[in-house]
mmCIF file of C-alpha atoms and ligand atoms in Angstrom:
data_model
loop_
_atom_site.group_PDB
_atom_site.id
_atom_site.type_symbol
_atom_site.label_atom_id
_atom_site.label_comp_id
_atom_site.label_asym_id
_atom_site.label_seq_id
_atom_site.Cartn_x
_atom_site.Cartn_y
_atom_site.Cartn_z
ATOM 1 C CA MET A 1 72.580 -110.410 -61.766
ATOM 2 C CA LYS A 2 71.985 -108.719 -65.135
ATOM 3 C CA ARG A 3 68.587 -107.079 -65.502
ATOM 4 C CA ILE A 4 67.219 -107.374 -69.028
ATOM 5 C CA ILE A 5 64.242 -106.630 -71.233
ATOM 6 C CA LEU A 6 64.030 -109.231 -73.992
ATOM 7 C CA ASP A 7 62.362 -108.313 -77.296
ATOM 8 C CA VAL A 8 61.186 -111.281 -79.363
ATOM 9 C CA ASP A 9 59.225 -112.362 -82.449
ATOM 10 C CA THR A 10 58.639 -115.760 -80.933
ATOM 11 C CA GLY A 11 59.578 -118.489 -83.322
ATOM 12 C CA ILE A 12 61.684 -121.509 -82.427
ATOM 13 C CA ASP A 13 64.974 -119.933 -81.401
ATOM 14 C CA ASP A 14 63.192 -117.076 -79.612
ATOM 15 C CA ALA A 15 61.345 -119.718 -77.560
ATOM 16 C CA LEU A 16 64.690 -121.307 -76.655
ATOM 17 C CA SER A 17 66.074 -117.905 -75.666
ATOM 18 C CA ILE A 18 63.060 -117.199 -73.423
ATOM 19 C CA VAL A 19 63.455 -120.509 -71.577
ATOM 20 C CA TYR A 20 67.220 -119.934 -71.314
ATOM 21 C CA ALA A 21 66.727 -116.436 -69.839
ATOM 22 C CA ILE A 22 64.043 -117.605 -67.383
ATOM 23 C CA LYS A 23 66.141 -120.524 -66.136
ATOM 24 C CA SER A 24 69.404 -118.566 -65.976
ATOM 25 C CA LYS A 25 70.561 -117.655 -62.483
ATOM 26 C CA GLU A 26 72.632 -114.815 -63.955
ATOM 27 C CA ILE A 27 69.689 -112.929 -65.479
ATOM 28 C CA LYS A 28 66.652 -111.154 -64.097
ATOM 29 C CA LEU A 29 64.084 -110.931 -66.853
ATOM 30 C CA GLU A 30 62.217 -107.655 -66.185
ATOM 31 C CA GLY A 31 59.843 -108.098 -69.080
ATOM 32 C CA ILE A 32 59.388 -109.333 -72.623
ATOM 33 C CA THR A 33 58.303 -107.164 -75.524
ATOM 34 C CA THR A 34 57.016 -108.670 -78.750
ATOM 35 C CA GLY A 35 56.759 -107.711 -82.382
ATOM 36 C CA PHE A 36 56.191 -109.025 -85.909
ATOM 37 C CA GLY A 37 58.903 -111.069 -87.615
ATOM 38 C CA ASN A 38 58.936 -114.852 -87.709
ATOM 39 C CA VAL A 39 55.179 -114.569 -87.117
ATOM 40 C CA SER A 40 52.659 -111.745 -86.563
ATOM 41 C CA ALA A 41 52.954 -109.666 -83.395
ATOM 42 C CA GLU A 42 49.728 -111.232 -82.066
ATOM 43 C CA GLN A 43 51.003 -114.783 -82.633
ATOM 44 C CA ALA A 44 54.427 -113.889 -81.178
ATOM 45 C CA THR A 45 52.670 -112.567 -78.072
ATOM 46 C CA LEU A 46 50.529 -115.681 -77.632
ATOM 47 C CA ASN A 47 53.580 -117.929 -78.165
ATOM 48 C CA THR A 48 55.579 -115.892 -75.638
ATOM 49 C CA LEU A 49 52.885 -116.185 -72.944
ATOM 50 C CA GLN A 50 52.686 -119.935 -73.566
ATOM 51 C CA VAL A 51 56.441 -120.450 -73.449
ATOM 52 C CA ILE A 52 56.705 -118.449 -70.210
ATOM 53 C CA GLU A 53 53.966 -120.594 -68.652
ATOM 54 C CA ALA A 54 55.764 -123.769 -69.724
ATOM 55 C CA ALA A 55 59.053 -122.556 -68.223
ATOM 56 C CA GLN A 56 57.446 -121.730 -64.859
ATOM 57 C CA PRO A 57 59.331 -118.607 -63.725
ATOM 58 C CA ASP A 58 59.427 -117.811 -59.992
ATOM 59 C CA GLU A 59 57.819 -114.411 -60.599
ATOM 60 C CA GLU A 60 55.385 -113.232 -63.272
ATOM 61 C CA ILE A 61 57.194 -111.755 -66.292
ATOM 62 C CA PRO A 62 55.167 -108.963 -67.921
ATOM 63 C CA VAL A 63 54.667 -109.242 -71.690
ATOM 64 C CA ALA A 64 53.984 -106.116 -73.765
ATOM 65 C CA MET A 65 53.014 -106.321 -77.428
ATOM 66 C CA GLY A 66 54.568 -103.924 -79.929
ATOM 67 C CA ALA A 67 55.020 -103.324 -83.629
ATOM 68 C CA LYS A 68 52.783 -105.151 -86.081
ATOM 69 C CA LYS A 69 54.780 -103.988 -89.115
ATOM 70 C CA PRO A 70 58.068 -102.287 -90.024
ATOM 71 C CA LEU A 71 58.403 -98.493 -89.576
ATOM 72 C CA TYR A 72 57.814 -97.640 -93.235
ATOM 73 C CA ARG A 73 57.498 -100.896 -95.145
ATOM 74 C CA SER A 74 54.475 -103.167 -95.583
ATOM 75 C CA LYS A 75 53.592 -106.071 -93.327
ATOM 76 C CA PRO A 76 55.584 -109.221 -94.202
ATOM 77 C CA SER A 77 54.244 -112.774 -94.318
ATOM 78 C CA PRO A 78 55.254 -115.278 -91.611
ATOM 79 C CA VAL A 79 58.271 -117.581 -92.103
ATOM 80 C CA VAL A 80 56.338 -120.877 -92.129
ATOM 81 C CA HIS A 81 59.080 -123.101 -93.607
ATOM 82 C CA VAL A 82 61.464 -122.359 -90.721
ATOM 83 C CA HIS A 83 59.137 -121.991 -87.750
ATOM 84 C CA GLY A 84 55.860 -123.809 -88.604
ATOM 85 C CA SER A 85 52.448 -122.191 -89.110
ATOM 86 C CA ASN A 86 52.269 -120.879 -85.506
ATOM 87 C CA GLY A 87 55.985 -120.036 -85.165
ATOM 88 C CA ILE A 88 56.752 -122.756 -82.636
ATOM 89 C CA GLY A 89 56.811 -125.791 -84.912
ATOM 90 C CA ASP A 90 52.988 -126.199 -84.780
ATOM 91 C CA TYR A 91 53.233 -127.187 -81.107
ATOM 92 C CA LYS A 92 49.850 -126.984 -79.333
ATOM 93 C CA PHE A 93 49.806 -125.433 -75.867
ATOM 94 C CA PRO A 94 46.743 -124.772 -73.702
ATOM 95 C CA TYR A 95 45.574 -121.139 -73.766
ATOM 96 C CA PRO A 96 47.827 -119.206 -71.330
ATOM 97 C CA LYS A 97 46.533 -117.891 -67.994
ATOM 98 C CA GLN A 98 48.682 -114.741 -68.020
ATOM 99 C CA GLU A 99 47.400 -111.796 -70.050
ATOM 100 C CA VAL A 100 49.360 -109.338 -72.151
ATOM 101 C CA GLU A 101 50.007 -105.891 -70.560
ATOM 102 C CA GLU A 102 47.814 -102.969 -71.599
ATOM 103 C CA GLU A 103 50.937 -100.837 -72.089
ATOM 104 C CA ASN A 104 52.532 -101.307 -75.499
ATOM 105 C CA ALA A 105 56.112 -102.458 -76.026
ATOM 106 C CA SER A 106 57.786 -99.101 -76.713
ATOM 107 C CA ASP A 107 56.054 -97.412 -73.730
ATOM 108 C CA PHE A 108 57.031 -100.359 -71.533
ATOM 109 C CA ILE A 109 60.687 -100.020 -72.598
ATOM 110 C CA ILE A 110 60.653 -96.241 -72.063
ATOM 111 C CA ARG A 111 59.062 -96.538 -68.611
ATOM 112 C CA LEU A 112 61.436 -99.223 -67.340
ATOM 113 C CA LEU A 113 64.532 -97.370 -68.593
ATOM 114 C CA ASN A 114 63.363 -94.122 -66.983
ATOM 115 C CA GLU A 115 62.602 -95.895 -63.707
ATOM 116 C CA ASN A 116 65.939 -97.764 -63.753
ATOM 117 C CA PRO A 117 68.518 -95.623 -65.575
ATOM 118 C CA HIS A 118 71.828 -97.382 -66.474
ATOM 119 C CA GLU A 119 70.513 -100.638 -64.961
ATOM 120 C CA ILE A 120 68.865 -102.433 -67.841
ATOM 121 C CA THR A 121 70.371 -104.276 -70.785
ATOM 122 C CA LEU A 122 68.115 -104.535 -73.822
ATOM 123 C CA VAL A 123 68.293 -107.851 -75.650
ATOM 124 C CA PHE A 124 66.666 -107.748 -79.087
ATOM 125 C CA VAL A 125 66.320 -111.019 -80.972
ATOM 126 C CA GLY A 126 63.765 -109.842 -83.540
ATOM 127 C CA ARG A 127 63.361 -106.707 -85.625
ATOM 128 C CA LEU A 128 64.533 -103.457 -83.997
ATOM 129 C CA THR A 129 61.205 -101.718 -84.618
ATOM 130 C CA ASN A 130 60.052 -101.428 -80.993
ATOM 131 C CA LEU A 131 63.331 -99.804 -79.999
ATOM 132 C CA ALA A 132 63.317 -97.380 -82.946
ATOM 133 C CA ILE A 133 59.783 -96.307 -81.946
ATOM 134 C CA ALA A 134 60.851 -95.911 -78.305
ATOM 135 C CA LEU A 135 63.861 -93.779 -79.345
ATOM 136 C CA LYS A 136 61.589 -91.513 -81.379
ATOM 137 C CA LYS A 137 59.115 -91.092 -78.514
ATOM 138 C CA ASP A 138 61.781 -90.448 -75.851
ATOM 139 C CA PRO A 139 65.353 -89.856 -77.065
ATOM 140 C CA THR A 140 66.526 -89.399 -73.454
ATOM 141 C CA ILE A 141 66.492 -93.192 -73.046
ATOM 142 C CA ILE A 142 69.621 -93.403 -75.246
ATOM 143 C CA LYS A 143 71.711 -92.431 -72.225
ATOM 144 C CA LYS A 144 69.752 -94.702 -69.871
ATOM 145 C CA VAL A 145 70.249 -98.030 -71.665
ATOM 146 C CA LYS A 146 73.114 -99.964 -70.122
ATOM 147 C CA GLU A 147 73.791 -101.843 -73.329
ATOM 148 C CA LEU A 148 71.963 -103.278 -76.325
ATOM 149 C CA VAL A 149 72.723 -106.870 -77.278
ATOM 150 C CA LEU A 150 71.065 -107.739 -80.557
ATOM 151 C CA MET A 151 70.778 -110.821 -82.686
ATOM 152 C CA GLY A 152 71.124 -109.593 -86.235
ATOM 153 C CA GLY A 153 73.429 -108.671 -89.062
ATOM 154 C CA ALA A 154 76.270 -110.341 -90.930
ATOM 155 C CA LEU A 155 79.512 -108.393 -91.241
ATOM 156 C CA LYS A 156 82.113 -110.669 -92.809
ATOM 157 C CA ARG A 157 79.886 -113.381 -94.216
ATOM 158 C CA PRO A 158 76.766 -113.693 -96.392
ATOM 159 C CA GLY A 159 73.244 -112.985 -95.178
ATOM 160 C CA ASN A 160 70.489 -115.561 -94.720
ATOM 161 C CA VAL A 161 67.462 -113.870 -96.250
ATOM 162 C CA THR A 162 69.312 -112.297 -99.176
ATOM 163 C CA PRO A 163 72.971 -112.890 -100.125
ATOM 164 C CA TRP A 164 73.842 -109.696 -98.210
ATOM 165 C CA ALA A 165 71.253 -109.323 -95.460
ATOM 166 C CA GLU A 166 70.317 -111.126 -92.274
ATOM 167 C CA ALA A 167 66.592 -111.512 -91.489
ATOM 168 C CA ASN A 168 66.248 -109.269 -88.408
ATOM 169 C CA ILE A 169 67.961 -106.286 -90.036
ATOM 170 C CA TYR A 170 66.353 -106.898 -93.441
ATOM 171 C CA GLY A 171 62.953 -107.135 -91.712
ATOM 172 C CA ASP A 172 63.081 -103.423 -90.793
ATOM 173 C CA PRO A 173 66.237 -101.757 -92.136
ATOM 174 C CA GLU A 174 65.072 -98.203 -91.314
ATOM 175 C CA ALA A 175 64.545 -99.185 -87.668
ATOM 176 C CA ALA A 176 67.999 -100.796 -87.588
ATOM 177 C CA LYS A 177 69.523 -97.644 -89.085
ATOM 178 C CA GLU A 178 67.976 -95.517 -86.320
ATOM 179 C CA VAL A 179 69.266 -97.842 -83.628
ATOM 180 C CA PHE A 180 72.827 -98.220 -84.982
ATOM 181 C CA GLY A 181 73.032 -94.454 -85.391
ATOM 182 C CA SER A 182 71.660 -93.691 -81.929
ATOM 183 C CA GLY A 183 74.821 -93.854 -79.821
ATOM 184 C CA ILE A 184 73.597 -96.745 -77.657
ATOM 185 C CA PRO A 185 76.497 -99.166 -76.971
ATOM 186 C CA ILE A 186 75.733 -102.199 -79.157
ATOM 187 C CA THR A 187 76.927 -105.777 -79.145
ATOM 188 C CA MET A 188 75.965 -107.399 -82.435
ATOM 189 C CA VAL A 189 75.399 -111.139 -82.251
ATOM 190 C CA GLY A 190 75.060 -111.773 -85.957
ATOM 191 C CA LEU A 191 75.598 -114.590 -88.411
ATOM 192 C CA ASP A 192 79.407 -114.265 -88.127
ATOM 193 C CA ALA A 193 78.976 -115.912 -84.714
ATOM 194 C CA THR A 194 75.586 -117.650 -84.666
ATOM 195 C CA THR A 195 76.357 -119.813 -87.697
ATOM 196 C CA LYS A 196 79.066 -121.396 -85.529
ATOM 197 C CA ALA A 197 76.547 -122.250 -82.790
ATOM 198 C CA ASP A 198 75.135 -125.330 -84.509
ATOM 199 C CA PHE A 199 73.174 -127.432 -82.023
ATOM 200 C CA ARG A 200 73.319 -131.049 -83.148
ATOM 201 C CA GLU A 201 71.774 -134.415 -82.332
ATOM 202 C CA GLU A 202 74.394 -135.245 -79.696
ATOM 203 C CA ASN A 203 73.701 -131.909 -77.977
ATOM 204 C CA LEU A 204 69.950 -132.638 -77.903
ATOM 205 C CA LYS A 205 70.693 -136.093 -76.510
ATOM 206 C CA GLU A 206 72.752 -134.575 -73.694
ATOM 207 C CA LEU A 207 70.007 -132.044 -72.937
ATOM 208 C CA LEU A 208 67.340 -134.759 -72.737
ATOM 209 C CA GLU A 209 69.489 -136.966 -70.525
ATOM 210 C CA LYS A 210 70.069 -134.114 -68.091
ATOM 211 C CA MET A 211 66.510 -132.749 -67.999
ATOM 212 C CA PRO A 212 64.472 -133.924 -65.037
ATOM 213 C CA GLU A 213 61.247 -135.879 -65.637
ATOM 214 C CA GLY A 214 59.673 -134.218 -62.597
ATOM 215 C CA ASN A 215 56.106 -132.916 -62.456
ATOM 216 C CA SER A 216 53.690 -132.564 -65.361
ATOM 217 C CA LYS A 217 54.903 -129.016 -66.180
ATOM 218 C CA GLU A 218 58.525 -130.183 -66.379
ATOM 219 C CA LYS A 219 57.447 -133.077 -68.592
ATOM 220 C CA GLN A 220 55.598 -130.649 -70.864
ATOM 221 C CA LEU A 221 58.615 -128.337 -71.102
ATOM 222 C CA LYS A 222 60.868 -131.252 -72.025
ATOM 223 C CA HIS A 223 58.350 -132.428 -74.617
ATOM 224 C CA PHE A 224 58.089 -128.903 -76.060
ATOM 225 C CA LEU A 225 61.862 -128.353 -76.263
ATOM 226 C CA THR A 226 62.336 -131.743 -77.936
ATOM 227 C CA HIS A 227 59.564 -130.931 -80.405
ATOM 228 C CA ILE A 228 60.867 -127.517 -81.482
ATOM 229 C CA ILE A 229 64.505 -128.616 -81.722
ATOM 230 C CA GLN A 230 63.492 -131.650 -83.830
ATOM 231 C CA PHE A 231 61.334 -129.347 -85.963
ATOM 232 C CA GLY A 232 64.391 -127.121 -86.351
ATOM 233 C CA PHE A 233 66.513 -130.109 -87.410
ATOM 234 C CA ASP A 234 63.892 -131.105 -90.005
ATOM 235 C CA SER A 235 63.627 -127.628 -91.513
ATOM 236 C CA SER A 236 67.446 -127.342 -91.707
ATOM 237 C CA ILE A 237 67.612 -130.698 -93.495
ATOM 238 C CA LYS A 238 64.954 -129.515 -95.982
ATOM 239 C CA MET A 239 67.003 -126.377 -96.648
ATOM 240 C CA GLY A 240 70.116 -128.482 -97.288
ATOM 241 C CA GLU A 241 71.890 -127.321 -94.123
ATOM 242 C CA GLY A 242 72.198 -130.707 -92.428
ATOM 243 C CA LYS A 243 70.713 -132.015 -89.166
ATOM 244 C CA GLN A 244 71.376 -129.074 -86.849
ATOM 245 C CA ARG A 245 69.783 -125.953 -85.484
ATOM 246 C CA LEU A 246 71.661 -122.683 -85.207
ATOM 247 C CA LEU A 247 71.122 -121.148 -81.774
ATOM 248 C CA HIS A 248 70.841 -117.575 -83.077
ATOM 249 C CA ASP A 249 68.698 -116.034 -80.333
ATOM 250 C CA PRO A 250 69.981 -118.079 -77.360
ATOM 251 C CA LEU A 251 73.527 -116.917 -78.195
ATOM 252 C CA ALA A 252 72.430 -113.306 -77.551
ATOM 253 C CA ILE A 253 71.319 -114.399 -74.055
ATOM 254 C CA GLY A 254 74.599 -116.300 -73.677
ATOM 255 C CA VAL A 255 76.595 -113.152 -74.484
ATOM 256 C CA VAL A 256 74.733 -111.221 -71.780
ATOM 257 C CA ILE A 257 75.534 -113.961 -69.265
ATOM 258 C CA ASN A 258 79.197 -114.365 -70.184
ATOM 259 C CA ASP A 259 80.963 -112.403 -72.901
ATOM 260 C CA ASN A 260 83.715 -115.018 -72.930
ATOM 261 C CA PHE A 261 81.330 -117.219 -74.922
ATOM 262 C CA VAL A 262 82.256 -115.094 -77.966
ATOM 263 C CA LYS A 263 85.144 -113.194 -79.507
ATOM 264 C CA THR A 264 84.375 -109.629 -80.498
ATOM 265 C CA GLU A 265 85.975 -106.868 -82.514
ATOM 266 C CA GLU A 266 84.857 -103.228 -82.634
ATOM 267 C CA PHE A 267 83.593 -101.639 -85.831
ATOM 268 C CA GLN A 268 81.615 -98.680 -87.078
ATOM 269 C CA VAL A 269 78.568 -100.494 -88.470
ATOM 270 C CA CYS A 270 75.976 -98.828 -90.673
ATOM 271 C CA ILE A 271 72.826 -100.177 -92.268
ATOM 272 C CA GLU A 272 72.018 -100.119 -95.981
ATOM 273 C CA THR A 273 68.427 -99.002 -96.555
ATOM 274 C CA GLU A 274 68.397 -98.162 -100.264
ATOM 275 C CA GLY A 275 70.648 -100.548 -102.214
ATOM 276 C CA THR A 276 69.127 -102.321 -105.180
ATOM 277 C CA TYR A 277 70.559 -105.642 -103.995
ATOM 278 C CA THR A 278 71.848 -104.893 -100.526
ATOM 279 C CA VAL A 279 68.933 -103.546 -98.449
ATOM 280 C CA GLY A 280 69.372 -104.632 -94.843
ATOM 281 C CA ALA A 281 73.120 -105.267 -95.135
ATOM 282 C CA THR A 282 75.322 -104.396 -92.131
ATOM 283 C CA LEU A 283 78.301 -102.533 -93.581
ATOM 284 C CA THR A 284 81.652 -101.333 -92.316
ATOM 285 C CA ASP A 285 85.006 -100.159 -93.661
ATOM 286 C CA LEU A 286 87.309 -103.165 -93.362
ATOM 287 C CA ARG A 287 90.255 -101.451 -95.087
ATOM 288 C CA ARG A 288 91.700 -99.571 -92.159
ATOM 289 C CA PRO A 289 91.632 -99.374 -88.361
ATOM 290 C CA GLN A 290 88.332 -97.893 -87.283
ATOM 291 C CA THR A 291 88.653 -94.381 -85.891
ATOM 292 C CA GLU A 292 85.071 -94.295 -84.714
ATOM 293 C CA VAL A 293 83.234 -97.390 -83.496
ATOM 294 C CA ASN A 294 79.603 -98.015 -82.522
ATOM 295 C CA THR A 295 79.392 -101.793 -82.274
ATOM 296 C CA LYS A 296 81.162 -104.773 -80.749
ATOM 297 C CA VAL A 297 80.687 -107.433 -83.413
ATOM 298 C CA CYS A 298 80.805 -111.082 -82.362
ATOM 299 C CA LEU A 299 83.016 -112.947 -84.810
ATOM 300 C CA ASP A 300 83.548 -116.309 -83.146
ATOM 301 C CA VAL A 301 81.939 -118.578 -80.531
ATOM 302 C CA ASN A 302 83.345 -120.696 -77.758
ATOM 303 C CA ARG A 303 80.833 -123.362 -78.769
ATOM 304 C CA LYS A 304 81.765 -125.939 -76.127
ATOM 305 C CA ASP A 305 81.434 -123.605 -73.128
ATOM 306 C CA PHE A 306 78.306 -121.907 -74.480
ATOM 307 C CA PHE A 307 76.540 -125.204 -75.178
ATOM 308 C CA LYS A 308 77.493 -126.581 -71.765
ATOM 309 C CA HIS A 309 76.015 -123.510 -70.079
ATOM 310 C CA PHE A 310 72.912 -123.585 -72.286
ATOM 311 C CA ILE A 311 72.255 -127.283 -71.643
ATOM 312 C CA ASP A 312 73.006 -127.104 -67.910
ATOM 313 C CA THR A 313 70.745 -124.060 -67.518
ATOM 314 C CA LEU A 314 67.813 -125.545 -69.428
ATOM 315 C CA SER A 315 68.089 -128.743 -67.427
ATOM 316 C CA ASN A 316 68.335 -126.931 -64.051
ATOM 317 C CA GLN A 317 71.841 -128.306 -63.413
ATOM 318 C CA HIS A 318 73.008 -124.889 -62.206
ATOM 319 C CA ALA A 319 70.091 -124.711 -59.780
ATOM 320 C CA LEU A 320 71.009 -128.155 -58.474
ATOM 321 C CA MET A 321 74.633 -127.166 -58.000
ATOM 322 C CA SER A 322 73.916 -123.923 -56.118
HETATM 323 CA CA1 CA B 401 63.938 -114.040 -83.289
#
């Protein structure tokens, strides 16, 4: 059982990653930290509490809110065209019963790592701001993180927010620079891999066929998942990318569960923070074998096995089998 803290900026694929992590038998979700990104930190926190309630975990999962803006840059506007006005495809949930923790995200991360050294994997599927703040407050945690798995970056292919940069790194490049330079062992689940995890209509059909009708909560979860995936299809069509949804954030959870879902290669990755055109780019020296490496970069996906695990987990098939 892998113990993780998941850091999110809950939009559509974050929501899918939360449900995936909660339903996975291989993961113990110790807590979720939130920050700005797809939406504001406040909206991401509300969405996270609602998604947790819909997924009905066995135990309460604490949620701690973090950064409202990048380390040094101004507050961005939400990404409405991809995630809807509330981040989760305008889906309306009842107000959640669970409340956000009083402790903020970086203090929560620091405390859990100090209480459980070498035990916890950090999974970041939003900006790296909360971790950069935590590293500044308590640099001793660098040695206490088991591993960092992050969704972000694009090494050998174009970005998605600029031609060179991927959204999570571009969203706070200075924070990413701190983290990549910290010495924490990193697995980078970036666009090199996630653009090959295209969830399509036939995959949604399989998910819906396998999901139980069950009680009213299960019905609501099924309704919600259908809604956000369809919303994702529609926004991809509008952007000329066809009827599919890339499972960016869920793939980071998948990699924690089973690293055979991806192929990785090791590189020394650094972050551009000043380029006129290239701010937020993840860079490396591709000319020669790397003498020093800081990151395992995912370059390919075993799409069939990952999707099977994702669908079976969301539809409780693993629970039924065990
Ligand atoms: Ca995200």
